[in-house]
Each structure stands twice: as C-alpha cells, then as structure tokens.
Short mmCIF file of C-alpha atoms in Angstrom, two decimals:
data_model
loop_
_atom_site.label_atom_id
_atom_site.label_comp_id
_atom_site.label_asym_id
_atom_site.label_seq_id
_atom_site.Cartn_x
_atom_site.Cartn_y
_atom_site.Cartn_z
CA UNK A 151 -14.88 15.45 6.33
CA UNK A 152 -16.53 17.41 3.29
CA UNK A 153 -14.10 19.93 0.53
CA UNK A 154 -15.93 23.36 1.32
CA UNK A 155 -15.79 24.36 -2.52
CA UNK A 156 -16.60 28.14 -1.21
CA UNK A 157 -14.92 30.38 1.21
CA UNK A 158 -18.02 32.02 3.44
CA UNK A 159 -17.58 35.51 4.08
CA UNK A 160 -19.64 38.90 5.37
CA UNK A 161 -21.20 40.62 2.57
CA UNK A 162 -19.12 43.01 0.89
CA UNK A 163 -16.36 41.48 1.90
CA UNK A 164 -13.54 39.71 -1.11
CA UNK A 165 -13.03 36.20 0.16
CA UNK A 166 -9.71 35.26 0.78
CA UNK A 167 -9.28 32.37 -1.90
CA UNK A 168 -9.88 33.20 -5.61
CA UNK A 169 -11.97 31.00 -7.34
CA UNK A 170 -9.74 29.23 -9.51
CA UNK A 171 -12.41 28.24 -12.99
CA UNK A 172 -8.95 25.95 -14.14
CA UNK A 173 -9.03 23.85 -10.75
CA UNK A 174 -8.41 19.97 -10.79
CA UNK A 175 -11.39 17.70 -9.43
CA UNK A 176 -9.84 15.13 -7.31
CA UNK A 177 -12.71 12.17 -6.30
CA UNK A 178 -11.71 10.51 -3.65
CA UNK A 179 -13.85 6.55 -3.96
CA UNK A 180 -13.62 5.39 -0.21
CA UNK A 181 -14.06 1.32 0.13
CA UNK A 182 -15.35 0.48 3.38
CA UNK A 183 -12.60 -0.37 5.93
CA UNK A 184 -10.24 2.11 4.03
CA UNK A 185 -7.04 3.49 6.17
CA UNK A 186 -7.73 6.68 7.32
CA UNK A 187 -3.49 7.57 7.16
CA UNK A 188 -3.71 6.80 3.47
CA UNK A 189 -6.69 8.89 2.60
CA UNK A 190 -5.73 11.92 4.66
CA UNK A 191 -2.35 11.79 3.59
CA UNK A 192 -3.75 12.27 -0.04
CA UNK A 193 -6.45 14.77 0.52
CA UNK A 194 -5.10 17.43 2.97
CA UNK A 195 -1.87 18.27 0.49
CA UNK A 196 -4.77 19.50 -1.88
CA UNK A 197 -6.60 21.41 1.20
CA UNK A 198 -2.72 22.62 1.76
CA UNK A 199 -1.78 23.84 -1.50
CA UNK A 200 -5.36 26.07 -1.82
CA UNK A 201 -4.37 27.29 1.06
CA UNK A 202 -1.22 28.75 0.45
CA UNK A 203 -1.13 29.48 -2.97
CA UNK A 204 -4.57 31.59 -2.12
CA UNK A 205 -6.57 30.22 -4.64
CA UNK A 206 -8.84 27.05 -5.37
CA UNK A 207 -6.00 24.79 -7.10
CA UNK A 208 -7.84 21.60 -6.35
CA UNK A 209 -11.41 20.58 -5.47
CA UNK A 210 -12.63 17.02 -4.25
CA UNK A 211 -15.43 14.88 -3.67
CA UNK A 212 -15.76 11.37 -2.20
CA UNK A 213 -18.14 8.63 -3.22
CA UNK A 214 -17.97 4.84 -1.77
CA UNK A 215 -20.31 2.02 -2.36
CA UNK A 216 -24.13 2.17 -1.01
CA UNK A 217 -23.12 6.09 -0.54
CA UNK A 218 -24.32 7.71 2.86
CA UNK A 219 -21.22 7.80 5.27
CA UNK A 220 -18.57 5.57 5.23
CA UNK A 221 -16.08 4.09 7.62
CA UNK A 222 -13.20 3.79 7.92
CA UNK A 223 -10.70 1.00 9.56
CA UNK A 224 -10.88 2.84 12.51
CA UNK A 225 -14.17 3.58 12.50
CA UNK A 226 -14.47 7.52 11.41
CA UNK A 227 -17.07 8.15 9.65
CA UNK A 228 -16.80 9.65 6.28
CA UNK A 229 -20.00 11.57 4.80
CA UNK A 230 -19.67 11.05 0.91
CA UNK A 231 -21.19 13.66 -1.54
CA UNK A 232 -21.36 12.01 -5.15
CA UNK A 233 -22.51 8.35 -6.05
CA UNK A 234 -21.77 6.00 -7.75
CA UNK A 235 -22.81 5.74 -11.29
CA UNK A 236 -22.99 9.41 -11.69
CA UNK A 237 -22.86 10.47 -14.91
CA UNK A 238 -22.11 13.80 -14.90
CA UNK A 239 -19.94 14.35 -12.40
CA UNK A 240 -16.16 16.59 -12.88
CA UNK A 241 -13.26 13.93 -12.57
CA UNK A 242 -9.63 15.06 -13.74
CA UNK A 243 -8.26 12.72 -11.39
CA UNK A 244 -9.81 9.65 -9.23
CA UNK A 245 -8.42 7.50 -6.41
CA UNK A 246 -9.47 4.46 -4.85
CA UNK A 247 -8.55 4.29 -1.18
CA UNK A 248 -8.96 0.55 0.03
CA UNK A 249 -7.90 -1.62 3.12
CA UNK A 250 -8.75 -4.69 4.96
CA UNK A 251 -8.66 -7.73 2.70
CA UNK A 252 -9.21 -6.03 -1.13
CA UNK A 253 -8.79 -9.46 -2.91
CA UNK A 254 -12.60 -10.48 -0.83
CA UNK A 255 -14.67 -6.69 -2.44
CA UNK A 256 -16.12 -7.55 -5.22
CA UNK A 257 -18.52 -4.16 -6.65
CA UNK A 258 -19.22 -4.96 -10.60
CA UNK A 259 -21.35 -1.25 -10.41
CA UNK A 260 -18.09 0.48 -8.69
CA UNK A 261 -15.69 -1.43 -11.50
CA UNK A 262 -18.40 -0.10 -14.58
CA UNK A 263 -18.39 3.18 -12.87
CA UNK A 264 -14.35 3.77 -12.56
CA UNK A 265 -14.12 2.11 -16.40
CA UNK A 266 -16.33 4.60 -17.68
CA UNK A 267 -14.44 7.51 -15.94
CA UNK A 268 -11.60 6.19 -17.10
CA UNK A 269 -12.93 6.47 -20.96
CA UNK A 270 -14.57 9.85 -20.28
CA UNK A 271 -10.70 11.13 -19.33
CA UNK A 272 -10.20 10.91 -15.90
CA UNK A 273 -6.74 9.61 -14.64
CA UNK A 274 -7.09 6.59 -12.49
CA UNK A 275 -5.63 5.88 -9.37
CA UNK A 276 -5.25 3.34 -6.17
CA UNK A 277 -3.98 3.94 -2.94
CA UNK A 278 -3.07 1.17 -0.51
CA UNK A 279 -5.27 -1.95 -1.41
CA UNK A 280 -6.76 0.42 -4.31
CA UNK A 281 -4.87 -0.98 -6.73
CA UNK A 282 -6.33 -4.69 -6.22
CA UNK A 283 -9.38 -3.20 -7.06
CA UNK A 284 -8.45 -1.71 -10.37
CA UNK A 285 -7.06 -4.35 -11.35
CA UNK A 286 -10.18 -6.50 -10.94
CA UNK A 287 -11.89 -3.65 -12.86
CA UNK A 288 -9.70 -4.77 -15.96
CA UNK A 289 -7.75 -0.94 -15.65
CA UNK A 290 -4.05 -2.40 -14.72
CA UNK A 291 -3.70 -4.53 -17.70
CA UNK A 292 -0.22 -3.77 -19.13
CA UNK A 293 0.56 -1.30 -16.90
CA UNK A 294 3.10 -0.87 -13.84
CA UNK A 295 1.78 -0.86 -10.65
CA UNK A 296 2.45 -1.07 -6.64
CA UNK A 297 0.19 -1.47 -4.05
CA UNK A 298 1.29 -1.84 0.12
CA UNK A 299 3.51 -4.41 0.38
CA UNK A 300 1.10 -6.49 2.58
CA UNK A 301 -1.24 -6.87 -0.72
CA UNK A 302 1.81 -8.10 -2.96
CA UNK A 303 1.53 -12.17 -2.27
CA UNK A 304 -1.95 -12.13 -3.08
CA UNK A 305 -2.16 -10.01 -5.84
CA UNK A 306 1.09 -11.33 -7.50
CA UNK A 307 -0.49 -15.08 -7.98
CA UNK A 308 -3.96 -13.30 -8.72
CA UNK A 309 -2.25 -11.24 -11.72
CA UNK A 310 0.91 -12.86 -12.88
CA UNK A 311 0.42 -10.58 -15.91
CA UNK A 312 0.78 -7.27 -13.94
CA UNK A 313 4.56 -5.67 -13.59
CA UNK A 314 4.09 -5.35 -9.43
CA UNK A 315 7.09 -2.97 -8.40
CA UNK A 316 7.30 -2.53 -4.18
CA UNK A 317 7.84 1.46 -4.70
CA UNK A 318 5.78 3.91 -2.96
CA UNK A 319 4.48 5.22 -5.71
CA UNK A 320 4.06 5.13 -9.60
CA UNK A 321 3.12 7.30 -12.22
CA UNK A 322 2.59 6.05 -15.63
CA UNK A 323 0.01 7.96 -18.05
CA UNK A 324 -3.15 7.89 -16.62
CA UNK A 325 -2.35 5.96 -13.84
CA UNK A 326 -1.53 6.24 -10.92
CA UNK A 327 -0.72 3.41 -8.02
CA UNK A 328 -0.06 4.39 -4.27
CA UNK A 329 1.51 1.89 -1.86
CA UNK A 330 -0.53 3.78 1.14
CA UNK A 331 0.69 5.47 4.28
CA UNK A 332 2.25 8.25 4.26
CA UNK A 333 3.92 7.17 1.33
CA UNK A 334 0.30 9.26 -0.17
CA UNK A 335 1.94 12.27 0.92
CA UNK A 336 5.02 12.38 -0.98
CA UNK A 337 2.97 11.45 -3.75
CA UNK A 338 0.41 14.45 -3.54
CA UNK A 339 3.81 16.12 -3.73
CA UNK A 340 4.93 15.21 -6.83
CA UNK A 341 1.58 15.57 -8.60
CA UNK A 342 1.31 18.89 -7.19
CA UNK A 343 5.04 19.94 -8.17
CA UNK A 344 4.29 18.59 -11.71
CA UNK A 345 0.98 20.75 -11.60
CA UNK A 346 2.08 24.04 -9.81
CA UNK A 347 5.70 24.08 -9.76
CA UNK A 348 8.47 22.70 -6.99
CA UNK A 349 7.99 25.92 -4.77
CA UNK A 350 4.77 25.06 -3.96
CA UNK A 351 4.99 21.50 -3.58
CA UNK A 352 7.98 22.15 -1.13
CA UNK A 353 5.46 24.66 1.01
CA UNK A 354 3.08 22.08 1.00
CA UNK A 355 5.93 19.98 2.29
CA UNK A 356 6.69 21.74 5.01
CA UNK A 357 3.62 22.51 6.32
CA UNK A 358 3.61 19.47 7.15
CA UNK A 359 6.93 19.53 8.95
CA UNK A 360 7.84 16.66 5.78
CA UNK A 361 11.54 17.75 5.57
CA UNK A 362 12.35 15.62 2.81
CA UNK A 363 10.22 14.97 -0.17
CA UNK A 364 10.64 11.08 -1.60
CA UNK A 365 10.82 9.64 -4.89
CA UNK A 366 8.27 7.21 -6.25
CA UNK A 367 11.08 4.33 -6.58
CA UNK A 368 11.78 5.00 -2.84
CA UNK A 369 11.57 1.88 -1.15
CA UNK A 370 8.31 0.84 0.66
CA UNK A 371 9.42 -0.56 3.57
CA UNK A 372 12.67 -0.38 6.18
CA UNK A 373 15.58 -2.08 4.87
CA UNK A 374 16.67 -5.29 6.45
CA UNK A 375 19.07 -3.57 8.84
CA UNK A 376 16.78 -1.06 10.30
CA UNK A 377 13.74 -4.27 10.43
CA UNK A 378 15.98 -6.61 12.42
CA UNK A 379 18.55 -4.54 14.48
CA UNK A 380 21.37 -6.32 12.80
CA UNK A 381 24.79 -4.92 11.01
CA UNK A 382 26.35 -7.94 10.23
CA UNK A 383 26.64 -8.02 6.23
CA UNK A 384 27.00 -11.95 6.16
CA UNK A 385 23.71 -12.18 7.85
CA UNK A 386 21.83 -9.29 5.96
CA UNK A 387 22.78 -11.15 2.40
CA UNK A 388 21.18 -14.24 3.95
CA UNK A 389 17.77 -12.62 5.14
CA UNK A 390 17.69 -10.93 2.17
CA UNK A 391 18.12 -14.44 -0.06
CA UNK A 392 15.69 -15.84 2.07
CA UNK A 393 12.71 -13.31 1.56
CA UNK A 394 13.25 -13.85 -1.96
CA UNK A 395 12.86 -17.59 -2.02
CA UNK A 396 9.91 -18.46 -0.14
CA UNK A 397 8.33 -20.51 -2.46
CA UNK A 398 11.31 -22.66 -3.25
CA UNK A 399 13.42 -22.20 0.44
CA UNK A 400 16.93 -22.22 0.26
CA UNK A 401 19.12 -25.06 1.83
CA UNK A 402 20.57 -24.22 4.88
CA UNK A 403 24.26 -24.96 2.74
CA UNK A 404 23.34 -22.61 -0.15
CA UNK A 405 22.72 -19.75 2.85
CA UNK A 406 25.63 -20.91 4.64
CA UNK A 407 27.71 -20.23 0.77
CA UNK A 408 26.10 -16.75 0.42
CA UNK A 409 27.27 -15.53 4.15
CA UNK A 410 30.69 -17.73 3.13
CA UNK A 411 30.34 -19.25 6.49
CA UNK A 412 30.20 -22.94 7.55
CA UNK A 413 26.26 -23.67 8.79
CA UNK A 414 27.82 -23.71 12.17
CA UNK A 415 28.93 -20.34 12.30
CA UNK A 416 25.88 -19.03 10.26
CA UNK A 417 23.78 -20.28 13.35
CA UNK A 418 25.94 -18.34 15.43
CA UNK A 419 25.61 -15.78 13.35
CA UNK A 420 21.34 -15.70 13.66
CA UNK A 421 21.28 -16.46 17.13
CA UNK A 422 23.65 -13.96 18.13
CA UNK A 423 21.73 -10.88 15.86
CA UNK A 424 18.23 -12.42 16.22
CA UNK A 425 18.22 -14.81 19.29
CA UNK A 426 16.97 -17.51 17.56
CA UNK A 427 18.27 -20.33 14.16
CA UNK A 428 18.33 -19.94 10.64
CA UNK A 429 15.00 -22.95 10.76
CA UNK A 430 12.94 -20.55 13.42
CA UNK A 431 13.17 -17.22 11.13
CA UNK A 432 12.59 -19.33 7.64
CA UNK A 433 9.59 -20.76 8.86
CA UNK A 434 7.98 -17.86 10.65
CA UNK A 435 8.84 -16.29 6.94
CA UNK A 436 7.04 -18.49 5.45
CA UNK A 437 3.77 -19.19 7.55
CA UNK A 438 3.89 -15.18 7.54
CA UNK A 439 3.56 -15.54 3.47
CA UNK A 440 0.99 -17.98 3.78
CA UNK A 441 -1.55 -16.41 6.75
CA UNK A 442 -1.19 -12.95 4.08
CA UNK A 443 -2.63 -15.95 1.33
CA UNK A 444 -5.13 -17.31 3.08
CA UNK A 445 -6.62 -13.76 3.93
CA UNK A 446 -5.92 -12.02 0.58
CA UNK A 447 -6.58 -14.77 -1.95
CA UNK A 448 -8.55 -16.81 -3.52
CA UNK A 449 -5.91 -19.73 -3.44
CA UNK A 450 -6.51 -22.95 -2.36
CA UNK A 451 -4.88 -24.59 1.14
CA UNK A 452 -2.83 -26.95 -1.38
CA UNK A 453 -2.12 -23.91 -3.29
CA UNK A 454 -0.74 -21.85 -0.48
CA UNK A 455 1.42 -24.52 0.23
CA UNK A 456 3.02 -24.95 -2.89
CA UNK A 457 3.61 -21.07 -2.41
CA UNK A 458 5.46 -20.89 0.87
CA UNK A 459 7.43 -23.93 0.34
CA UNK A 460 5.45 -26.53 2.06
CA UNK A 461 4.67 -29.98 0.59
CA UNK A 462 1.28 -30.37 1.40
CA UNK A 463 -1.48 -28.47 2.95
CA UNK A 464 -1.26 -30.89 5.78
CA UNK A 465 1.95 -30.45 6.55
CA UNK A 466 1.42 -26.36 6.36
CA UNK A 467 -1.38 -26.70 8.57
CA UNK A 468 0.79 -29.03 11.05
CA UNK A 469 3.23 -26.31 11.35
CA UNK A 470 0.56 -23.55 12.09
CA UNK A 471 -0.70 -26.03 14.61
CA UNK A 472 2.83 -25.80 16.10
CA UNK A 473 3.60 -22.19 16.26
CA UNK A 474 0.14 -21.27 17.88
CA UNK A 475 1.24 -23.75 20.58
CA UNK A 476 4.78 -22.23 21.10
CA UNK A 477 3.48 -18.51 21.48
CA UNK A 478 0.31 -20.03 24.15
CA UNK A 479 3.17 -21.02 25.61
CA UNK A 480 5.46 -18.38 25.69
CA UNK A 481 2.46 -16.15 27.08
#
C-alpha cells in the first residue's frame, strides 16, 4: 500500500484534487509484526479526508527497519518508501505502529532516528505496542501515555516513572499515544477535526459508517458487564476489586465485605453468573497477568511471581502446570 502523492490524469485535463503546498506529512514507521487494523485504521482517515475535501490535506510515507517491504501480523506485505536515518525527509507528524511482543525490539538506529525527528519538529506518536518503543527511545519521559491494554503489565514494571492511562487515545503536545484498533480511527478523527474543522472530521466519520466519534478518555476495553455476561452489581464490584489487586489478591472475606455477602453466598453468586468459584476466576486472573509478563518483559520468574501474587516462582510454575492439565482435559 503506497500514498499516490499525484492524481494521474489525460493531458489537458485539471486533476480532480488540488495540490494542497500547506499539506501535513504523516510517516507512518511500521515494526515488523505490526497489526494491520491499527495501521489502516490510522492511514485511510487521511486517504478519506483528501478525498472529500478535494484537495491534498495529508500526505504519508512509511519506513520500518531494514526497509524493503514489511509484514505485517498477518502477513501483508507493506512496500516502504523512506528509510531510516533519512535526513531530509518532510515529517509534521510520525507514528510508530508496533505488535507482537514490543518489550523483545530493540533498534538503537530506529530510536536515534525518531529522537532526531523529534528535535527537528516532528510530533511523535505510537500506536498499539508503539508506545513501548518510544519509550525505550527515551521520548515518554514525563509525559502521559497509553498503549493496548495487553502491553500495560509489562510496560508498567518496565517504566514505573511513566503516567500509563488505559484510554484509547492521548494527546499531549507533541505526543501522541494510540491504544490500537480501531480505537486509531477515532483518533485520526480528532486530529483531523482539530486540523480541518468538525464537518470534515464527521464526513470522514461516516464514510466509514463510524456513527459515533469517541473521546480519547473513552475506555479501552468492554466494561465488566458486557466482558462477563453478568448484571449482578454485588458481583461486578468484586471482579472489578479483583483486577485491581493482582499483585497483592484480596481475601476471599474482604470480597465477600465489598459484595456485603457472606463467602457462601458470594460463591453462589460466581457460580451462578460465571459457572465456576471466586478461587477458579482469581487464579486464571492472575496466571493471565503473569503469561502477558513472561512474554512482554524482561522480569525474572521470581519477579513475575511477586507480581501476580504468587510466593515463589515454583509455586507459579506449579499452578501453570495445573491449569494446562485441566484444559488437556477438558478437550
């Protein structure tokens, strides 16, 4: 997929898109692996707004590391057009679009190159796992960022230092942080409403059949209701507490007191909305938090542990051990 900067036409013939001499380069740095919903989502608002407002608005290139073409998690193939190092390249705005396991790419050329955009005046930006990897370029410090919610264990022990927010998208100076998705959409909306104006953010919009434009503090994920199929408010407040105690778990009691239950009736209360106890969906939690760990950081098995709530490594690994045996089973 290549930005055709020119309209071709017969000769004699006005093309149909006015070059635009004010239009903003958009670079598009593709890490190998990247998710091709993320990156589209971001690049065809751009190739929608030229379109209707009949002029070049936006122009974009792509670069990744070793150049050539470059593929994405799905395997598409991506044929980039600038590399990287270049010096002289246009760059109002550029985006990292990363997937896979971002806490393992390590690039010190890439990390030079986006610092020294970032002191020649472009506006930095990561989409999905992008953000892990401006951060380890040194261009998060004291900033505000999110990144896709499957990222946040890792990178949250990695950089304590970092406000991490679980938004879909944030905005702040010259920087710009994109939890991924589709959630790239909405916010290739708002940069092109704070660019051109809400009309034509809200044609790009629904071109797209996107009836309903979201905010960056939108929240990235379903809430607990919608995740689990339950209504009960008792047992959302307790799935809720647990989530955000994994590293020091909650007593069965203290869960029990938040629900204002006995621990009786609040494991009626999870087997009747999930079909299984209160220990079951705290430890699947947890070994959940810990398999994201192992794959996303650089932490230690001991480490991990001490993370999801487990006293030792060994006793983490014994509890792996047993779930892999109870789904062979099941199957």
């Amino acid at each position: 997929m290549r930005n055709e900067p020119e309209t071709r036409t017969r000769p004699g013939r006005k093309s149909p898109r006015a070059e635009n001499p004010a239009a903003l380069t958009v670079g598009f740095v593709l890490v190998p692996d990247f998710p091709l919903m993320a990156y589209t989502a971001a690049v065809e608002p751009l190739r929608a707004a030229n379109t209707l407002s009949g002029c070049e608005l936006y122009r974009w290139w792509h670069a990744a590391p070793g150049g050539g073409v470059v593929q994405a998690s799905n395997g598409l193939g991506i044929l980039t057009d600038v590399a990287i190092g270049s010096g002289d390249i246009a760059a109002d705005r550029v985006f990292v679009c990363a997937g896979g396991n971002p806490a393992e790419f390590d690039d010190p050329p890439l990390f030079a190159w986006l610092r020294s955009l970032a002191r020649h005046g472009a506006t930095l930006g990561g989409i999905s796992g992008g953000p892990y990897l401006l951060a380890r370029a040194g261009l998060l410090a004291g900033r505000r960022c999110t990144l896709h919610w499957e990222h946040v264990p890792a990178f949250e022990e990695r950089y304590p230092e970092i406000d991490v927010v679980r938004s879909l998208f944030e905005i702040q100076g010259d920087r710009i942080t994109c939890s991924g998705g589709i959630a790239a959409l909405d916010l290739m909306l708002d940069l092109i409403g704070r660019d051109h104006g809400a009309g034509l953010a809200a044609g790009v919009s629904d071109w797209f059949l996107h009836n309903q434009i979201r905010e960056g503090l939108s929240p990235q994920r379903m809430d607990l209701r919608q995740r689990f199929g339950v209504r009960d408010p008792r047992l959302l407040r307790v799935l809720a507490a647990m989530e955000a105690n994994v590293e020091a778990p909650l007593a069965r009691e203290a869960l029990a007191d938040l629900a204002r239950v006995s621990v009786r009736q609040l494991e009626r209360l999870f087997r009747d909305g999930l079909g299984y106890g209160v220990h079951r969906h705290y430890l699947h939690l947890r070994l959940d938090r810990a398999h994201q760990l192992g794959r996303e950081s650089a932490l230690s098995r001991a480490e991990i542990a001490t993370a999801t709530g487990f006293a030792s490594a060994d006793e983490l690994s014994r509890a792996e051990r047993r779930r892999r045996r109870q789904a062979q089973a099941a199957d």
